PDB file of C-alpha atoms in Angstrom:
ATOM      1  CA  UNK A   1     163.871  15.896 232.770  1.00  0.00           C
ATOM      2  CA  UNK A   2     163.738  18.897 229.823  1.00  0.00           C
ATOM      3  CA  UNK A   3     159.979  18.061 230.196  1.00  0.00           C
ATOM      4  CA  UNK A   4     159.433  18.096 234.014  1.00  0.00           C
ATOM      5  CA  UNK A   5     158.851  14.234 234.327  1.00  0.00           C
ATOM      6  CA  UNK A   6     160.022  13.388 237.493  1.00  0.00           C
ATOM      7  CA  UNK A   7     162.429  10.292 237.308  1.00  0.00           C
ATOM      8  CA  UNK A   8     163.277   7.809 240.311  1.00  0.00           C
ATOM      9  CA  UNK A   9     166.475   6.372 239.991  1.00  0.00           C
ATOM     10  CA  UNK A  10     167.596   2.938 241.771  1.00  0.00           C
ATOM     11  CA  UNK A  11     171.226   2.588 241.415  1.00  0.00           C
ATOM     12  CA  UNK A  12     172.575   0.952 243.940  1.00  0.00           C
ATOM     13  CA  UNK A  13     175.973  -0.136 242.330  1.00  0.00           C
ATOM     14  CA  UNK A  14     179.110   1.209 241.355  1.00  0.00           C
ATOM     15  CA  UNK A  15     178.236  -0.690 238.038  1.00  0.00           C
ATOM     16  CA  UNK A  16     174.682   0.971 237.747  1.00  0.00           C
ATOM     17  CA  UNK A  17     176.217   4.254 238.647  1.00  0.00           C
ATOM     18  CA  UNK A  18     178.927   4.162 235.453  1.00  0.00           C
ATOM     19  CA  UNK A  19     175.938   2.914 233.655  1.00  0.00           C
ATOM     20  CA  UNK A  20     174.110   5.889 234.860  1.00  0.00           C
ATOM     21  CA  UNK A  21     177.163   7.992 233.785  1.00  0.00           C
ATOM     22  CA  UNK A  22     177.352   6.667 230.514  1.00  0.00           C
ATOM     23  CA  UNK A  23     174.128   7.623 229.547  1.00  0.00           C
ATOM     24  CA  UNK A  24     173.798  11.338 230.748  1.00  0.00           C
ATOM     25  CA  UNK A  25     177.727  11.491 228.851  1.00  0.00           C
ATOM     26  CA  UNK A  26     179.180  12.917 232.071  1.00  0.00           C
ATOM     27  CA  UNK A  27     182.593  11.208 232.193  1.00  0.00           C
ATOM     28  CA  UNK A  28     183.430  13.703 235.488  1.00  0.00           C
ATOM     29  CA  UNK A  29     180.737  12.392 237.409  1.00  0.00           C
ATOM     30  CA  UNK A  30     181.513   9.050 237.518  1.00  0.00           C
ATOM     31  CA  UNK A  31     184.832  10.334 237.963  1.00  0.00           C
ATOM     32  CA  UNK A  32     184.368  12.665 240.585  1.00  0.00           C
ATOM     33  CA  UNK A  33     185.999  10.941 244.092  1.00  0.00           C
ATOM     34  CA  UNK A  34     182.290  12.485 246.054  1.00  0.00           C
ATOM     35  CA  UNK A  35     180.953   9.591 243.998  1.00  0.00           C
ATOM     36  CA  UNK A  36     183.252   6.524 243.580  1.00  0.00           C
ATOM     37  CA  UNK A  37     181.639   4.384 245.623  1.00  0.00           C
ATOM     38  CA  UNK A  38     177.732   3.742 246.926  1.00  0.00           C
ATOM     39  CA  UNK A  39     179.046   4.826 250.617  1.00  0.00           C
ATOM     40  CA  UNK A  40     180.512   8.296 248.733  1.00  0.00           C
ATOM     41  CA  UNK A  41     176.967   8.564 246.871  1.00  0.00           C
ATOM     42  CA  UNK A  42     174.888   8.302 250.022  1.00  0.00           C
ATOM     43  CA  UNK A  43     177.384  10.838 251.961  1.00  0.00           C
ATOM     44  CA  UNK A  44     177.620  13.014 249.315  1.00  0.00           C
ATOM     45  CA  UNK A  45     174.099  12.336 248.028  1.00  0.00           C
ATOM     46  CA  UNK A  46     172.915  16.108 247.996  1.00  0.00           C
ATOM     47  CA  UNK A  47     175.510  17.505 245.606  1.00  0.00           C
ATOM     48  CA  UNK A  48     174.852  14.446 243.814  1.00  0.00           C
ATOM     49  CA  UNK A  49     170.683  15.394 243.538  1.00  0.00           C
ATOM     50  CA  UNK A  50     171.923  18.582 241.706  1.00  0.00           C
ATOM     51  CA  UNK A  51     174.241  17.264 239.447  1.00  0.00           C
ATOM     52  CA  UNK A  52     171.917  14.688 238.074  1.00  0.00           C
ATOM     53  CA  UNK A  53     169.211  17.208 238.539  1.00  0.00           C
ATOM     54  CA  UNK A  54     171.050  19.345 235.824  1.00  0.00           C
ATOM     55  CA  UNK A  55     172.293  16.760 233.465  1.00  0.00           C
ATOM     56  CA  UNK A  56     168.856  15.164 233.515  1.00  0.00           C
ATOM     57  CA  UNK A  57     167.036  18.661 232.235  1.00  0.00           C
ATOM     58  CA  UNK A  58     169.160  18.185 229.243  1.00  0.00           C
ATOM     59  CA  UNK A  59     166.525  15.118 228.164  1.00  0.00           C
ATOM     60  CA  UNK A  60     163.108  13.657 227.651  1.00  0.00           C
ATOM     61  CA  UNK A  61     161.956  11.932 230.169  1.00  0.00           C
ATOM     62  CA  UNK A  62     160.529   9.050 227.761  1.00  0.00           C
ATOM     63  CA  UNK A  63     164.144   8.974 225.602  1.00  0.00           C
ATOM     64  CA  UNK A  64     166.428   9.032 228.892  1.00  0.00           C
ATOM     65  CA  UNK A  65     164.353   6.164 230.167  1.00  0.00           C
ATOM     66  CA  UNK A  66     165.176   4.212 227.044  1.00  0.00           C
ATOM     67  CA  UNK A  67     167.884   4.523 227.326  1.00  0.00           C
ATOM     68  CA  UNK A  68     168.462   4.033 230.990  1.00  0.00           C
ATOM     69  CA  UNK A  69     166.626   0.353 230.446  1.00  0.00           C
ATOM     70  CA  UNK A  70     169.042  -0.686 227.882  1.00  0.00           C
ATOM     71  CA  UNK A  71     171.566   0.299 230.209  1.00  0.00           C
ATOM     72  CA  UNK A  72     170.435  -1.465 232.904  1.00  0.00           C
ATOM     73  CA  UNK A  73     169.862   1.366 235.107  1.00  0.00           C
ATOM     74  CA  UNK A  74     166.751   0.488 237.206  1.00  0.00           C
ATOM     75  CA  UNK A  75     164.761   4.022 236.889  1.00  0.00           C
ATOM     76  CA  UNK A  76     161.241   4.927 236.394  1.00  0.00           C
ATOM     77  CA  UNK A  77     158.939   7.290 235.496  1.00  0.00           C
ATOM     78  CA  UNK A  78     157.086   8.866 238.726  1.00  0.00           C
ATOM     79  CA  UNK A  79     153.197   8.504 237.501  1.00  0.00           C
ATOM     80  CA  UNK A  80     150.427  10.839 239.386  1.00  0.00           C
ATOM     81  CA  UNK A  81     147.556   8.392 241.169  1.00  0.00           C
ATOM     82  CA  UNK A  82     145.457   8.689 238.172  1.00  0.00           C
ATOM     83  CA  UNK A  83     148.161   7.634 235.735  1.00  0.00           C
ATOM     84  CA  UNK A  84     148.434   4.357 238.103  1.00  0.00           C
ATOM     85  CA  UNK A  85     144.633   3.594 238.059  1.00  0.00           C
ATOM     86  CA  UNK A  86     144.942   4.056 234.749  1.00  0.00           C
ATOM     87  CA  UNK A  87     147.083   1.224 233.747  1.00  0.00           C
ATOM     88  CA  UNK A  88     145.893  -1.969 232.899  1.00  0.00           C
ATOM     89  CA  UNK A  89     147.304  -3.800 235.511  1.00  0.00           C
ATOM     90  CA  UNK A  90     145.987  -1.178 238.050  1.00  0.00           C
ATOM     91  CA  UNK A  91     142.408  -1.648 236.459  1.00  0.00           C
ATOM     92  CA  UNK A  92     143.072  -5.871 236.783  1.00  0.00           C
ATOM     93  CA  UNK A  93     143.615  -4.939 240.672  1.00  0.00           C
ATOM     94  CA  UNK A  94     139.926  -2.565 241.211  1.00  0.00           C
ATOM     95  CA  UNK A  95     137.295  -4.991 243.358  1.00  0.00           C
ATOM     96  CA  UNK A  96     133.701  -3.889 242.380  1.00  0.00           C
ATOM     97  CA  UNK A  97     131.012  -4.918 245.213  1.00  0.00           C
ATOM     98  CA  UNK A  98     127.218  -4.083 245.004  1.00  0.00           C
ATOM     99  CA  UNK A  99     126.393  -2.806 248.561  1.00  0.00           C
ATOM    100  CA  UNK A 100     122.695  -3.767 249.973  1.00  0.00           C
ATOM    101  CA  UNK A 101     121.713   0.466 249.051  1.00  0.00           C
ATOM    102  CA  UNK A 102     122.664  -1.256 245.329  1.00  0.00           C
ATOM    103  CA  UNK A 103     125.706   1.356 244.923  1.00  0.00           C
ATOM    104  CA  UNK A 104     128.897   0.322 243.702  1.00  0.00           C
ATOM    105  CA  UNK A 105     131.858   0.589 245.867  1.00  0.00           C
ATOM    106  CA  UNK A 106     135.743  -0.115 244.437  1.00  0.00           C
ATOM    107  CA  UNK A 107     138.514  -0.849 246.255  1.00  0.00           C
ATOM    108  CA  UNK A 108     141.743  -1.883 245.540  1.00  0.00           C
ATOM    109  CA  UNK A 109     142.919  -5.432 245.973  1.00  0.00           C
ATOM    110  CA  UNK A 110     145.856  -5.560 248.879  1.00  0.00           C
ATOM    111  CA  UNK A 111     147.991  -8.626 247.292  1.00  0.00           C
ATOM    112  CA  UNK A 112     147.582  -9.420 243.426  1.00  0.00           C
ATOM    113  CA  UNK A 113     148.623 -12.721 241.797  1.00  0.00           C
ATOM    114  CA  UNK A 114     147.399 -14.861 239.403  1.00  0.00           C
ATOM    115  CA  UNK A 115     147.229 -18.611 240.155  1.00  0.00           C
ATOM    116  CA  UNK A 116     148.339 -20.606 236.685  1.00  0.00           C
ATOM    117  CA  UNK A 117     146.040 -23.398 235.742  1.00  0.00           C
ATOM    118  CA  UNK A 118     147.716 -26.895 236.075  1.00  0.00           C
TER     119      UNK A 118
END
C-alpha cells in the first residue's frame, strides 16, 4: 500500500479476482490471459506479486481495504504481534495464573470459544 501496510489477499476465485480487479481499476489485469483462471494465477503467480504490488502502492491501506470488503474480496491487514495482543479479542484470549513465587505468568489460551447460556 502508498503507506507500507502490508496486505494479505485471499482470492481464490475467478469471481474474487474480477472483484479484485475492479477495485485497483485495472481492466488489463483481469484481462491479461497469465491470469484468467486460479490455475493461470498460481503459475503465473510471481508476475502477478508485482503487478498488484504496483497497483496496490497507488492506495491506503485502510481505504483499499474498504473497499476490498464491500467487494467481497477476502483481504486483510497484516498486524505486527503487538497489534494482535492488542485487540480486544486477543486480550479476551491472555490466561493470568499466580505461580507459588506469587508472580504472574500469561499465556495465551490454545482454543477460544464461548459457551452460550441456555
Amino acid at each position: 500500500s502508498k503507506d507500507h501496510q502490508p496486505i494479505l489477499l485471499a482470492v481464490g476465485t475467478d469471481g474474487q479476482f474480477r472483484n479484485l480487479c475492479k477495485v485497483l481499476e485495472s481492466q488489463s489485469l483481469a484481462k491479461d490471459i497469465k491470469f484468467l483462471t486460479n490455475a493461470d494465477r498460481v503459475k503465473n503467480r510471481i508476475d502477478l506479486q508485482s503487478d498488484l504490488t504496483t497497483l496496490f502502492s497507488k492506495h491506503d491501506a485502510s481505504v483499499i481495504l474498504s473497499k476490498l470488503h464491500q467487494a467481497k474480496v477476502p483481504a486483510a491487514k497484516i498486524k505486527k504481534l503487538d497489534e494482535v495482543l492488542n485487540d480486544s479479542l486477543a486480550k479476551e484470549m491472555v490466561l493470568e495464573q499466580v505461580e507459588p513465587n506469587g508472580k504472574i505468568s500469561k499465556r495465551m489460551a490454545t482454543v477460544a470459544f464461548k459457551i452460550a447460556s441456555i
